[in-house]
Short mmCIF file of N, CA and C in Angstrom, two decimals:
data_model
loop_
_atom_site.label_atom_id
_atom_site.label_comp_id
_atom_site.label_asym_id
_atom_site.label_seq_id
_atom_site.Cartn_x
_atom_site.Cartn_y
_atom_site.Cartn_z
N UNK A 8 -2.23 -31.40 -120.87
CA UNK A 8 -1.69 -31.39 -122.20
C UNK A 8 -2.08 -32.69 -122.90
N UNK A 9 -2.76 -32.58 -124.16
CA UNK A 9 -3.16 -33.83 -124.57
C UNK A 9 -1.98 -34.36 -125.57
N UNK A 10 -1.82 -36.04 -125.74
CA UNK A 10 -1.05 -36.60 -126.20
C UNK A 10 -1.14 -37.52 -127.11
N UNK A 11 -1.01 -37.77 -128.39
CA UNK A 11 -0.83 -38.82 -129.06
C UNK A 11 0.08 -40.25 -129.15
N UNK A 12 0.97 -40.00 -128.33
CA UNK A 12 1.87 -41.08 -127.96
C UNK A 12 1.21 -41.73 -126.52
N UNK A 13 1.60 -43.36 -126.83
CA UNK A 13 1.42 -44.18 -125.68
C UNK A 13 2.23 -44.39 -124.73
N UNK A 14 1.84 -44.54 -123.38
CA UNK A 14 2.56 -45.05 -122.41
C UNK A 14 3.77 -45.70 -122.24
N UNK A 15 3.31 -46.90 -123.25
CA UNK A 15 4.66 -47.40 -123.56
C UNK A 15 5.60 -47.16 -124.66
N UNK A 16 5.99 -45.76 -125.72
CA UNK A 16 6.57 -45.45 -126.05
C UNK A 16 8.19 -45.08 -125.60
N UNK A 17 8.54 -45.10 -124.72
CA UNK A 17 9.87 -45.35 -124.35
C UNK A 17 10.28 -46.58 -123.75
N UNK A 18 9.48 -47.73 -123.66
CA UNK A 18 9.66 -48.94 -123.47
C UNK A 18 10.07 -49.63 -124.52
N UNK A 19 8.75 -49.14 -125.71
CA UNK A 19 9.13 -49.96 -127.34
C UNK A 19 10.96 -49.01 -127.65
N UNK A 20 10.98 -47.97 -127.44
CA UNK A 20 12.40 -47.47 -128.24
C UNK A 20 13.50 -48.64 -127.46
N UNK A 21 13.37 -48.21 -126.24
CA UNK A 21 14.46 -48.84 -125.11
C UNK A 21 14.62 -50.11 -125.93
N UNK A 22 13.63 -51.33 -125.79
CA UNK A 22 13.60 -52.69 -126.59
C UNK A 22 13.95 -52.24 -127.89
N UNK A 23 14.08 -51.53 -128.74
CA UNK A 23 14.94 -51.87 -129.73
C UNK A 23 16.60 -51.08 -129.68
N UNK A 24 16.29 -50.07 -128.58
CA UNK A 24 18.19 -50.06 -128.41
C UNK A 24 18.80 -51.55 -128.08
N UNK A 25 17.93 -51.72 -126.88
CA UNK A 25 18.85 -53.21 -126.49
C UNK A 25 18.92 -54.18 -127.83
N UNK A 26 17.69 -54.30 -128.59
CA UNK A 26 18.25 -55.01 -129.72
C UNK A 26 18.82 -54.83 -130.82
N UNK A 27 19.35 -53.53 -131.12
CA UNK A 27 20.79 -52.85 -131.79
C UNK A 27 21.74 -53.39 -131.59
N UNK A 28 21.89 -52.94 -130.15
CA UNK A 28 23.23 -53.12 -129.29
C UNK A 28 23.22 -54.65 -128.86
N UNK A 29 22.60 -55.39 -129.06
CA UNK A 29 22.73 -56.66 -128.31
C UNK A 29 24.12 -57.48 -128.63
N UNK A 30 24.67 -57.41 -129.82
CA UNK A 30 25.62 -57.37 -129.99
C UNK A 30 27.38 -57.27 -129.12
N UNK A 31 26.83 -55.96 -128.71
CA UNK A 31 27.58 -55.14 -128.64
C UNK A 31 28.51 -55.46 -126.91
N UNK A 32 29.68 -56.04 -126.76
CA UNK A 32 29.55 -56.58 -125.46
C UNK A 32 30.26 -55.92 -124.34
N UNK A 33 30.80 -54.64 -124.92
CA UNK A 33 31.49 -52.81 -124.10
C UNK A 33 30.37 -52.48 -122.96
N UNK A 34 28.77 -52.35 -123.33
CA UNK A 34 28.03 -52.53 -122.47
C UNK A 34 26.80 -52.98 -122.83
N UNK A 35 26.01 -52.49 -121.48
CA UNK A 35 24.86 -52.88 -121.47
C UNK A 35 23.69 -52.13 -120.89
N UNK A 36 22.16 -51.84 -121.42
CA UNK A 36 21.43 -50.54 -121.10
C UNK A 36 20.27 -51.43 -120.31
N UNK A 37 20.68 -51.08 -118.87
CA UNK A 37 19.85 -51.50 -117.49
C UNK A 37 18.81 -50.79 -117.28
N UNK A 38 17.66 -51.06 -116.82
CA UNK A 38 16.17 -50.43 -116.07
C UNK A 38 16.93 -49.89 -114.30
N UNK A 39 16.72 -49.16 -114.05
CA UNK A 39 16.86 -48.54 -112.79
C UNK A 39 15.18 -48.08 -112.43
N UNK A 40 14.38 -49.18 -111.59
CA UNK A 40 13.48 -48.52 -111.05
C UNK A 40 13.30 -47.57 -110.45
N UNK A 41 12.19 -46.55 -110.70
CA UNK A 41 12.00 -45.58 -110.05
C UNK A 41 12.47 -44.30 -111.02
N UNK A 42 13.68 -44.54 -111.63
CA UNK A 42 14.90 -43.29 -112.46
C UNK A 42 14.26 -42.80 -113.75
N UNK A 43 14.85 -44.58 -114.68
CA UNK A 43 14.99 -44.67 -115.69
C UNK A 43 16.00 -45.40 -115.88
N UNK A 44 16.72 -45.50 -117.52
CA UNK A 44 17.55 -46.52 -117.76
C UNK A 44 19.19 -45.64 -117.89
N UNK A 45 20.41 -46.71 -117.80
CA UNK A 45 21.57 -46.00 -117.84
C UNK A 45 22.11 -47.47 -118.23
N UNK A 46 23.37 -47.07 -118.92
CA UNK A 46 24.12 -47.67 -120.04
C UNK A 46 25.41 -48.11 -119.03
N UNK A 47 25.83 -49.28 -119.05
CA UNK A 47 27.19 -50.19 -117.78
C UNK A 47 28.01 -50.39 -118.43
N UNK A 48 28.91 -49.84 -118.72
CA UNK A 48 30.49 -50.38 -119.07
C UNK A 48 30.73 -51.85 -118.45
N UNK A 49 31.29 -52.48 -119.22
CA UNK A 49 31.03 -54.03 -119.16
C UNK A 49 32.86 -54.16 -118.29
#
């Protein structure tokens, strides 16, 4: 299936959730190698 989006397109989104939320100190959105990312109740 061919693609117009890059590799690192869910890297660039991720980096700007965290910098939305950076703020934000309820939680925090972690890398889980191997998974993907998930959001920590602080």
């Amino acid at each position: 299936m061919d693609s117009t989006s890059s590799l690192r397109t869910v890297d660039v989104c991720m980096t700007k959730l965290r910098d939305k939320f950076s703020g934000c100190d309820d939680f925090s959105i972690v890398t889980v190698h191997g998974l993907g990312y998930k959001a920590v109740l602080k």
